[in-house]
């Protein structure tokens, strides 16, 4: 369970990133965070694994405060949280398998990882993770040889190899085409359901959010302005989140057909 | 030239219309040209002033040129019988360069890691090391060699040490600059995975920076091979000692043999190293 208590973040230049956020996210939920760019979606997600620090408030992961943790305590909390990035952030010059194995480093001593000698069990975990995202046959190929969609699946496999109980995905499909977008979202959903991994995804596309989420959180100017089920997230409600009617390029399906034709 | 500049200056900045567009580009072209001419003039003035101050005149070239012919005549044919004698010092030269480059590259790795701001955000750590690197690079390799000959005595050890310091300076500097240019994404991903600082470096930094590092190492080796051939002039071992001797004894035929062999070795190493570096990047 993830609990955010009165979380606020102000950037050094005075910009308000997050404003008094209170959220409880239960194990196994598939949460999609929507909002305009600059609304604080990324900041919120990155504060959950403390890639960025909050100014005040407390974030607890399964009862442990990540905001006050440091050193090995912080690293062991992070180990349980997989993260998926818009730009994949793979180590391009090395094999897919090595990339997935890098998700295991949190379990081993520095000395052991220094020589890249992972135990056999880790290799099995990594291969199983690749199997789950249907690219096991690419295990020994260099990561930069793969297409964007395949690279994103490698990064999902890396999160799985972590044996994470939470997956954070920051705009995971923003640099993918519509078809691979669906495939990657399907992978995330399947993993969420089969392994009961709490999944929090930042998305730009409203229709995609409705298709996959069990819960939608709307952010505007760093504040939670909507928090409810997919059914409650009507067009009117979303218009409130955005402060204006939903635009065509915020719908995956219309942006696939053509750039903004006939959608409000 | 003057009128050209005037024309450019007086060209009004008008409302954009196709006809006035021509005028603008024409005017800009003229200022550009006059600037270029001014740059060249300045350049020539600097050369003339400098050569007057240090007594460098074309006259010397005219006087010296025939001497050059005499020297070349004395060099040919090269004394090939000298070749067996210079093999060992030539090999020693290569060994000095190899040892100096590699032993300099090893401490360059931590120095580069501690200098790169994205890996070591602590300014109190990175700044002193950067300053040290800058200091090391201000000392020419021959000066290092002369100092070490004075400290450790005549011989290849002083030369190796000189190249060690020299390589350390270059490799560390070039590597930390390319470290600062690596993609921060993988580092962030490794942080998110729960990796510690060393694990982030091993998995996020090294795979990205290794090709550049090896390329700089080879490049420095190319420089060092050349440097090693003249180290002997200050008594720091290698083929330079024999070259210095041959020149001092007016045995230009022997000097020619040394120069030709050096040229061949440098060419082979340069070619090999360049083709490896091309494959790396």
Coordinates of C-alpha atoms in Angstrom, one line a residue:
Chain A
X1 CA 0.0 0.0 0.0
X2 CA 1.2 3.5 -0.8
X3 CA 0.2 6.4 1.4
X4 CA 0.8 10.0 0.7
X5 CA 0.2 12.4 3.5
X6 CA 0.1 16.1 2.9
X7 CA 2.8 15.9 0.3
X8 CA 4.0 19.2 -1.1
X9 CA 6.8 20.1 -3.4
X10 CA 8.1 23.5 -4.3
X11 CA 11.0 23.7 -6.8
X12 CA 14.0 25.9 -6.0
X13 CA 12.7 28.5 -8.5
X14 CA 9.5 28.8 -6.6
X15 CA 7.3 26.8 -8.9
X16 CA 4.7 24.7 -7.0
X17 CA 5.1 21.1 -8.2
X18 CA 2.7 19.4 -5.7
X19 CA 0.3 20.9 -3.3
X20 CA -1.0 19.0 -0.3
X21 CA -1.5 15.6 -1.9
X22 CA -3.3 13.0 0.2
X23 CA -3.7 9.6 -1.4
X24 CA -4.0 5.9 -0.5
X25 CA -3.3 3.4 -3.2
X26 CA -4.1 -0.2 -2.4
X27 CA -2.2 -3.2 -3.4
X28 CA -3.1 -4.4 -6.9
X29 CA -4.7 -1.2 -8.1
X30 CA -4.1 0.0 -11.7
X31 CA -4.0 3.8 -11.2
X32 CA -3.7 6.1 -14.1
X33 CA -2.7 9.7 -13.4
X34 CA -4.0 12.2 -16.0
X35 CA -3.5 16.0 -16.4
X36 CA -2.0 18.6 -18.6
X37 CA 1.8 18.6 -19.0
X38 CA 3.2 20.5 -16.1
X39 CA 0.4 19.5 -13.8
X40 CA 2.8 17.5 -11.6
X41 CA 2.2 14.0 -12.9
X42 CA 5.9 13.2 -13.2
X43 CA 6.8 14.9 -10.0
X44 CA 4.2 12.9 -8.1
X45 CA 5.4 9.6 -9.6
X46 CA 9.0 10.4 -9.0
X47 CA 8.4 11.3 -5.4
X48 CA 7.0 7.9 -4.7
X49 CA 10.4 6.2 -5.3
X50 CA 12.2 9.4 -4.3
X51 CA 13.9 10.1 -7.6
X52 CA 12.9 13.6 -6.6
X53 CA 12.5 14.8 -3.0
X54 CA 9.4 16.4 -1.7
X55 CA 9.4 19.6 0.3
X56 CA 7.0 18.5 3.0
X57 CA 4.8 15.6 3.9
X58 CA 5.3 11.9 4.2
X59 CA 5.1 9.0 1.7
X60 CA 4.9 5.5 3.1
X61 CA 5.4 2.3 1.1
X62 CA 4.0 -0.7 2.9
X63 CA 4.3 1.1 6.1
X64 CA 7.8 2.3 5.6
X65 CA 8.5 6.0 5.1
X66 CA 10.6 6.5 2.0
X67 CA 10.7 10.2 2.6
X68 CA 12.7 9.8 5.7
X69 CA 14.7 6.7 4.6
X70 CA 18.4 6.9 3.5
X71 CA 21.3 4.7 2.6
X72 CA 20.6 1.0 2.4
X73 CA 17.1 1.4 3.8
X74 CA 16.2 3.7 0.9
X75 CA 17.8 1.4 -1.6
X76 CA 15.9 -1.6 -0.2
X77 CA 12.6 0.3 -0.5
X78 CA 13.5 1.3 -4.1
X79 CA 14.3 -2.3 -4.9
X80 CA 10.6 -3.1 -4.5
X81 CA 9.5 -0.4 -6.8
X82 CA 10.0 -0.9 -10.5
X83 CA 10.2 2.2 -12.8
X84 CA 9.4 2.5 -16.4
X85 CA 10.5 5.6 -18.3
X86 CA 9.3 7.3 -21.5
X87 CA 12.8 7.0 -23.0
X88 CA 13.2 3.4 -21.8
X89 CA 16.6 4.2 -20.2
X90 CA 18.2 1.0 -21.1
X91 CA 21.9 0.5 -21.3
X92 CA 22.0 0.4 -25.1
X93 CA 25.4 -1.1 -25.7
X94 CA 24.8 -4.3 -23.7
X95 CA 22.6 -7.3 -24.2
X96 CA 18.9 -7.4 -23.3
X97 CA 19.6 -10.0 -20.7
X98 CA 22.2 -7.8 -19.0
X99 CA 19.7 -5.0 -18.9
X100 CA 17.1 -7.2 -17.2
X101 CA 19.8 -8.5 -14.8
X102 CA 20.6 -5.0 -13.8
X103 CA 17.3 -5.1 -12.0
X104 CA 18.8 -7.6 -9.6
X105 CA 21.7 -5.5 -8.4
X106 CA 19.8 -4.4 -5.3
X107 CA 19.9 -8.0 -4.1
X108 CA 23.6 -8.4 -4.2
X109 CA 26.8 -7.0 -2.6
X110 CA 28.8 -4.4 -4.5
X111 CA 31.7 -6.8 -4.9
X112 CA 29.6 -9.4 -6.6
X113 CA 28.0 -6.9 -9.0
X114 CA 31.3 -5.4 -9.7
X115 CA 32.2 -8.4 -11.9
X116 CA 28.7 -8.8 -13.2
X117 CA 28.5 -12.4 -12.0
X118 CA 24.9 -13.0 -11.2
X119 CA 23.8 -16.3 -9.7
X120 CA 22.1 -18.8 -11.9
X121 CA 18.8 -18.2 -10.2
X122 CA 19.0 -14.5 -11.2
X123 CA 19.5 -15.4 -14.8
X124 CA 16.4 -17.6 -14.6
X125 CA 14.4 -14.8 -13.0
X126 CA 15.5 -12.5 -15.8
X127 CA 14.6 -15.0 -18.6
X128 CA 11.2 -15.6 -17.0
X129 CA 10.6 -11.9 -16.9
X130 CA 11.5 -11.6 -20.6
X131 CA 9.1 -14.5 -21.3
X132 CA 6.3 -12.6 -19.6
X133 CA 6.7 -9.8 -22.0
X134 CA 7.2 -12.2 -24.9
X135 CA 10.7 -11.3 -26.0
X136 CA 12.7 -14.1 -24.4
X137 CA 14.2 -14.9 -27.8
X138 CA 15.9 -11.4 -27.8
X139 CA 17.8 -12.1 -24.6
X140 CA 21.3 -12.2 -26.2
X141 CA 20.8 -9.3 -28.6
X142 CA 22.1 -5.8 -27.9
X143 CA 19.4 -3.6 -26.6
X144 CA 19.9 -0.9 -29.2
X145 CA 19.0 -3.4 -31.9
X146 CA 15.4 -3.6 -30.7
X147 CA 12.5 -1.4 -31.7
X148 CA 11.0 1.1 -29.3
X149 CA 8.2 -1.2 -28.2
X150 CA 10.6 -4.0 -27.6
X151 CA 12.9 -1.8 -25.7
X152 CA 10.0 -0.7 -23.5
X153 CA 9.2 -4.3 -22.8
X154 CA 12.8 -4.9 -21.8
X155 CA 12.4 -2.2 -19.2
X156 CA 9.2 -3.8 -18.0
X157 CA 11.1 -7.1 -17.7
X158 CA 13.8 -5.2 -15.7
X159 CA 11.1 -4.1 -13.2
X160 CA 9.8 -7.7 -13.1
X161 CA 13.3 -9.0 -12.4
X162 CA 13.4 -6.7 -9.4
X163 CA 10.5 -8.7 -8.1
X164 CA 8.9 -5.4 -7.5
X165 CA 5.5 -5.1 -5.8
X166 CA 4.9 -1.7 -7.3
X167 CA 5.5 -0.5 -10.8
X168 CA 5.6 3.2 -11.7
X169 CA 5.4 4.1 -15.3
X170 CA 6.1 7.7 -16.4
X171 CA 4.5 8.3 -19.8
X172 CA 5.6 4.7 -20.9
X173 CA 4.0 5.0 -24.3
X174 CA 4.7 8.6 -25.2
X175 CA 7.4 7.7 -27.7
X176 CA 5.6 4.7 -29.2
X177 CA 3.3 4.3 -32.1
X178 CA -0.4 3.5 -31.4
X179 CA -0.1 -0.2 -32.1
X180 CA 2.9 -0.8 -29.8
X181 CA 1.3 1.5 -27.3
X182 CA -1.6 -1.0 -26.9
X183 CA 0.8 -3.9 -26.7
X184 CA 2.9 -2.3 -23.9
X185 CA -0.3 -1.2 -22.0
X186 CA -1.6 -4.8 -22.4
X187 CA 1.7 -6.1 -20.9
X188 CA 1.4 -3.7 -18.0
X189 CA -2.2 -4.7 -17.4
X190 CA -1.5 -8.4 -17.6
X191 CA 1.3 -8.1 -15.1
X192 CA -0.9 -6.1 -12.8
X193 CA -3.5 -8.7 -12.9
X194 CA -1.4 -11.9 -12.9
X195 CA 1.1 -10.8 -10.3
X196 CA -1.1 -8.4 -8.4
X197 CA 1.6 -5.6 -8.8
X198 CA 0.3 -2.2 -7.9
X199 CA 0.7 -0.1 -11.0
X200 CA 0.7 3.6 -11.3
X201 CA 0.9 5.1 -14.8
X202 CA 1.1 8.6 -16.1
X203 CA -0.7 9.0 -19.3
X204 CA -1.3 11.7 -21.8
X205 CA -4.1 9.9 -23.6
X206 CA -7.5 10.0 -22.0
X207 CA -9.1 7.1 -23.8
X208 CA -6.1 4.9 -23.0
X209 CA -6.5 5.9 -19.3
X210 CA -10.2 4.8 -19.5
X211 CA -9.4 1.5 -21.2
X212 CA -6.8 0.3 -18.7
X213 CA -7.2 2.0 -15.3
X214 CA -9.2 0.8 -12.3
X215 CA -8.8 4.2 -10.9
X216 CA -8.1 7.6 -12.4
X217 CA -6.4 10.4 -10.6
X218 CA -6.6 13.9 -12.1
X219 CA -4.0 16.5 -11.4
X220 CA -4.2 20.2 -12.0
X221 CA -1.4 22.6 -11.0
X222 CA -0.1 20.1 -8.5
X223 CA -3.4 19.4 -6.8
X224 CA -5.6 16.3 -7.0
X225 CA -8.8 17.5 -8.7
X226 CA -10.3 14.1 -9.5
X227 CA -10.0 10.7 -7.9
X228 CA -12.4 8.1 -8.8
X229 CA -13.3 5.0 -10.9
X230 CA -13.3 4.9 -14.7
X231 CA -17.1 5.3 -14.8
X232 CA -16.9 8.5 -12.8
X233 CA -14.3 10.0 -15.1
X234 CA -16.9 11.3 -17.6
X235 CA -16.0 13.8 -20.3
X236 CA -17.4 16.6 -18.1
X237 CA -15.2 15.6 -15.2
X238 CA -12.1 15.4 -17.4
X239 CA -12.9 18.8 -18.9
X240 CA -12.8 20.0 -15.3
X241 CA -9.3 18.4 -14.8
X242 CA -8.0 20.0 -17.9
X243 CA -9.8 23.3 -17.4
X244 CA -11.2 22.9 -21.0
X245 CA -12.7 20.3 -23.2
X246 CA -10.6 17.3 -24.1
X247 CA -8.6 17.9 -27.3
X248 CA -8.1 15.5 -30.2
X249 CA -4.5 14.9 -29.6
X250 CA -5.3 13.7 -26.1
X251 CA -7.1 10.8 -27.5
X252 CA -5.0 8.0 -28.9
X253 CA -7.5 6.7 -31.4
X254 CA -8.2 10.0 -33.0
X255 CA -4.5 10.9 -33.2
X256 CA -4.0 7.6 -34.9
X257 CA -6.7 8.3 -37.5
X258 CA -5.6 11.8 -38.3
X259 CA -4.5 14.9 -36.5
X260 CA -7.6 16.1 -34.7
X261 CA -10.6 15.7 -36.9
X262 CA -14.0 16.2 -35.6
X263 CA -13.3 15.6 -31.9
X264 CA -14.2 18.3 -29.4
Chain B
X1 CA 36.3 48.4 -48.3
X2 CA 35.2 51.4 -46.4
X3 CA 32.3 52.3 -48.7
X4 CA 31.2 48.7 -48.5
X5 CA 30.8 48.9 -44.7
X6 CA 29.0 52.1 -45.1
X7 CA 26.5 50.6 -47.5
X8 CA 25.9 47.8 -45.1
X9 CA 25.4 50.2 -42.2
X10 CA 23.1 52.5 -44.0
X11 CA 20.9 49.7 -45.3
X12 CA 17.7 50.3 -43.5
X13 CA 16.0 47.5 -41.6
X14 CA 12.7 47.8 -43.5
X15 CA 9.5 46.0 -43.4
X16 CA 10.0 42.6 -44.8
X17 CA 9.4 42.7 -48.6
X18 CA 10.9 40.5 -51.2
X19 CA 12.8 43.4 -52.9
X20 CA 14.4 44.8 -49.7
X21 CA 15.4 41.2 -48.7
X22 CA 18.0 41.3 -51.5
X23 CA 19.5 44.5 -50.1
X24 CA 19.7 43.0 -46.6
X25 CA 21.5 39.8 -47.7
X26 CA 23.8 41.8 -49.9
X27 CA 24.6 44.2 -47.1
X28 CA 25.3 41.4 -44.7
X29 CA 27.5 39.7 -47.2
X30 CA 29.6 42.9 -47.5
X31 CA 30.1 43.3 -43.7
X32 CA 31.0 39.6 -43.6
X33 CA 33.6 40.2 -46.3
X34 CA 35.2 43.2 -44.7
X35 CA 35.3 41.4 -41.4
X36 CA 37.1 38.6 -43.0
X37 CA 39.6 40.9 -44.7
X38 CA 40.2 42.7 -41.3
X39 CA 40.8 39.3 -39.7
X40 CA 43.4 38.4 -42.2
X41 CA 45.1 41.8 -41.9
X42 CA 45.3 41.4 -38.2
X43 CA 46.7 38.0 -38.6
X44 CA 49.5 39.2 -41.0
X45 CA 50.4 42.1 -38.7
X46 CA 50.8 39.7 -35.8
X47 CA 53.1 37.4 -37.8
X48 CA 55.2 40.3 -39.0
X49 CA 55.5 41.9 -35.6
X50 CA 56.4 38.6 -33.9
X51 CA 59.0 37.7 -36.4
X52 CA 60.7 41.1 -36.1
X53 CA 60.9 40.7 -32.4
X54 CA 62.4 37.2 -32.5
X55 CA 64.7 37.9 -35.5
X56 CA 63.0 35.4 -37.8
X57 CA 63.5 36.5 -41.4
X58 CA 63.1 34.8 -44.7
X59 CA 66.8 35.5 -45.2
X60 CA 67.6 32.8 -42.8
X61 CA 65.6 30.3 -44.8
X62 CA 67.5 31.3 -48.0
X63 CA 70.8 30.8 -46.3
X64 CA 69.8 27.6 -44.6
X65 CA 68.2 25.9 -47.5
X66 CA 71.4 24.8 -49.2
X67 CA 72.6 23.4 -45.8
X68 CA 69.4 21.3 -45.8
X69 CA 70.5 19.8 -49.2
X70 CA 73.9 19.0 -47.8
X71 CA 72.4 17.3 -44.8
X72 CA 70.1 15.3 -46.9
X73 CA 72.9 14.2 -49.1
X74 CA 74.9 13.1 -46.1
X75 CA 71.9 11.1 -44.9
X76 CA 71.7 9.1 -48.0
X77 CA 72.3 6.3 -48.3
X78 CA 71.2 5.4 -44.7
X79 CA 73.6 3.2 -42.8
X80 CA 71.5 0.0 -42.8
X81 CA 74.3 -1.9 -40.9
X82 CA 73.2 0.2 -38.0
X83 CA 69.8 -1.4 -37.9
X84 CA 70.7 -4.3 -35.6
X85 CA 72.1 -1.9 -33.0
X86 CA 68.9 0.2 -32.9
X87 CA 66.4 -2.6 -32.6
X88 CA 66.7 -2.9 -28.9
X89 CA 66.4 0.8 -28.1
X90 CA 63.5 1.0 -30.5
X91 CA 61.7 -1.8 -28.6
X92 CA 62.5 0.0 -25.4
X93 CA 60.9 3.1 -26.8
X94 CA 57.7 1.2 -27.6
X95 CA 57.8 -0.4 -24.1
X96 CA 58.2 3.0 -22.5
X97 CA 55.2 4.3 -24.4
X98 CA 53.0 1.2 -23.6
X99 CA 53.9 1.2 -19.9
X100 CA 53.5 4.9 -19.5
X101 CA 50.1 5.0 -21.3
X102 CA 48.6 2.1 -19.4
X103 CA 49.9 3.1 -16.0
X104 CA 48.7 6.6 -16.6
X105 CA 45.3 5.4 -17.7
X106 CA 44.6 3.4 -14.6
X107 CA 44.6 6.4 -12.1
X108 CA 42.9 8.4 -14.8
X109 CA 39.7 6.3 -14.3
X110 CA 39.0 7.4 -10.7
X111 CA 40.2 10.9 -11.4
X112 CA 37.7 11.2 -14.3
X113 CA 34.9 9.8 -12.2
X114 CA 35.6 12.2 -9.4
X115 CA 35.9 15.2 -11.8
X116 CA 32.6 14.6 -13.6
X117 CA 29.8 16.7 -12.1
X118 CA 27.0 14.3 -13.0
X119 CA 28.7 11.4 -11.1
X120 CA 30.4 13.3 -8.3
X121 CA 28.1 16.2 -7.5
X122 CA 30.3 17.2 -4.6
X123 CA 32.3 20.3 -5.7
X124 CA 34.8 20.0 -2.8
X125 CA 35.9 16.7 -4.3
X126 CA 35.7 17.4 -8.1
X127 CA 37.3 20.9 -8.0
X128 CA 40.6 20.0 -6.5
X129 CA 41.0 17.0 -8.8
X130 CA 40.1 19.1 -11.8
X131 CA 42.7 21.7 -10.7
X132 CA 45.3 18.9 -10.4
X133 CA 44.5 17.7 -13.9
X134 CA 44.9 21.2 -15.3
X135 CA 48.2 21.6 -13.5
X136 CA 49.5 18.2 -14.8
X137 CA 48.5 19.2 -18.4
X138 CA 50.4 22.5 -18.3
X139 CA 53.7 20.6 -18.0
X140 CA 55.1 19.4 -21.3
X141 CA 56.2 15.8 -21.5
X142 CA 59.8 16.6 -22.1
X143 CA 59.9 18.8 -19.0
X144 CA 58.5 16.0 -16.9
X145 CA 61.2 13.7 -18.4
X146 CA 63.9 16.2 -17.5
X147 CA 62.6 16.5 -13.9
X148 CA 62.4 12.8 -13.5
X149 CA 65.9 12.2 -14.9
X150 CA 67.1 14.6 -12.3
X151 CA 65.2 12.8 -9.6
X152 CA 65.6 9.1 -10.6
X153 CA 68.6 9.3 -12.8
X154 CA 69.2 8.7 -16.5
X155 CA 67.3 5.8 -18.0
X156 CA 63.9 4.5 -19.2
X157 CA 62.3 4.7 -15.8
X158 CA 62.3 8.5 -15.9
X159 CA 60.8 8.5 -19.4
X160 CA 58.1 6.0 -18.5
X161 CA 57.2 8.1 -15.5
X162 CA 57.0 11.3 -17.6
X163 CA 54.6 9.6 -20.1
X164 CA 52.6 8.2 -17.1
X165 CA 51.9 11.7 -15.8
X166 CA 51.4 13.1 -19.3
X167 CA 48.9 10.3 -20.2
X168 CA 47.1 10.6 -16.9
X169 CA 46.5 14.3 -17.6
X170 CA 45.1 13.8 -21.1
X171 CA 43.1 10.7 -20.5
X172 CA 41.5 11.9 -17.3
X173 CA 40.5 15.2 -18.8
X174 CA 39.1 13.8 -22.1
X175 CA 37.3 11.0 -20.2
X176 CA 35.6 13.2 -17.6
X177 CA 34.4 15.4 -20.4
X178 CA 32.7 12.5 -22.2
X179 CA 31.4 11.2 -18.8
X180 CA 29.6 14.5 -18.4
X181 CA 28.0 14.0 -21.8
X182 CA 26.6 10.5 -21.2
X183 CA 22.9 9.8 -21.2
X184 CA 21.6 10.4 -17.6
X185 CA 18.6 8.0 -18.2
X186 CA 20.3 4.7 -17.4
X187 CA 21.8 6.3 -14.2
X188 CA 18.3 7.3 -13.2
X189 CA 17.0 3.8 -14.0
X190 CA 19.8 2.2 -11.9
X191 CA 19.0 4.6 -9.0
X192 CA 15.3 3.6 -9.2
X193 CA 16.3 -0.1 -9.2
X194 CA 17.9 0.4 -5.7
X195 CA 21.6 0.3 -6.9
X196 CA 24.2 2.0 -4.8
X197 CA 26.7 4.5 -6.1
X198 CA 29.3 1.9 -7.2
X199 CA 26.6 -0.2 -8.8
X200 CA 25.3 2.8 -10.7
X201 CA 28.7 3.5 -12.0
X202 CA 29.3 -0.2 -13.0
X203 CA 26.0 -0.6 -14.8
X204 CA 25.0 2.9 -15.9
X205 CA 28.2 4.8 -16.5
X206 CA 31.0 2.3 -17.6
X207 CA 29.1 0.7 -20.4
X208 CA 28.4 4.1 -21.8
X209 CA 31.9 5.6 -21.4
X210 CA 34.1 2.6 -22.0
X211 CA 34.4 3.0 -25.8
X212 CA 35.4 6.6 -25.5
X213 CA 37.9 5.8 -22.8
X214 CA 39.6 3.1 -24.8
X215 CA 39.7 5.4 -27.8
X216 CA 41.4 8.1 -25.7
X217 CA 43.8 5.6 -24.4
X218 CA 44.8 4.6 -27.9
X219 CA 45.0 8.2 -29.0
X220 CA 47.3 9.0 -26.1
X221 CA 49.4 6.0 -27.0
X222 CA 49.9 7.4 -30.5
X223 CA 51.1 10.7 -29.0
X224 CA 53.3 8.9 -26.5
X225 CA 55.1 6.8 -29.2
X226 CA 56.2 10.0 -30.8
X227 CA 57.1 11.6 -27.5
X228 CA 59.0 8.5 -26.5
X229 CA 61.3 8.8 -29.5
X230 CA 62.7 12.1 -28.3
X231 CA 62.8 11.3 -24.6
X232 CA 66.4 10.1 -25.0
X233 CA 67.4 13.7 -25.7
X234 CA 67.1 14.5 -22.0
X235 CA 68.4 11.1 -21.0
X236 CA 65.1 9.5 -20.3
X237 CA 65.7 6.3 -22.3
X238 CA 64.6 5.0 -25.7
X239 CA 65.9 5.6 -29.2
X240 CA 66.3 9.3 -28.7
X241 CA 69.7 8.8 -27.0
X242 CA 71.1 7.1 -30.1
X243 CA 69.6 9.7 -32.4
X244 CA 71.1 12.5 -30.3
X245 CA 74.5 10.7 -30.4
X246 CA 74.4 10.1 -34.2
X247 CA 73.6 13.8 -34.8
X248 CA 76.4 14.9 -32.4
X249 CA 78.9 12.7 -34.2
X250 CA 77.7 14.0 -37.6
X251 CA 76.7 10.4 -38.5
X252 CA 73.7 11.6 -40.5
X253 CA 73.5 8.2 -42.3
X254 CA 72.9 6.5 -39.0
X255 CA 70.4 9.3 -38.0
X256 CA 68.6 8.6 -41.2
X257 CA 68.3 4.9 -40.3
X258 CA 66.8 5.8 -37.0
X259 CA 64.4 8.3 -38.4
X260 CA 63.2 5.9 -41.1
X261 CA 62.7 3.1 -38.5
X262 CA 60.9 5.5 -36.2
X263 CA 58.7 6.7 -39.0
X264 CA 57.8 3.1 -39.9
X265 CA 56.9 2.2 -36.3
X266 CA 54.8 5.3 -35.8
X267 CA 53.0 4.8 -39.0
X268 CA 52.1 1.2 -38.2
X269 CA 51.0 2.0 -34.7
X270 CA 49.0 5.0 -35.9
X271 CA 47.3 3.0 -38.6
X272 CA 46.4 0.1 -36.3
X273 CA 45.2 2.4 -33.5
X274 CA 43.1 4.6 -35.7
X275 CA 41.4 1.7 -37.3
X276 CA 40.6 0.2 -33.9
X277 CA 39.3 3.6 -32.7
X278 CA 37.1 3.9 -35.7
X279 CA 35.5 0.6 -35.0
X280 CA 35.0 1.5 -31.3
X281 CA 33.0 4.7 -31.9

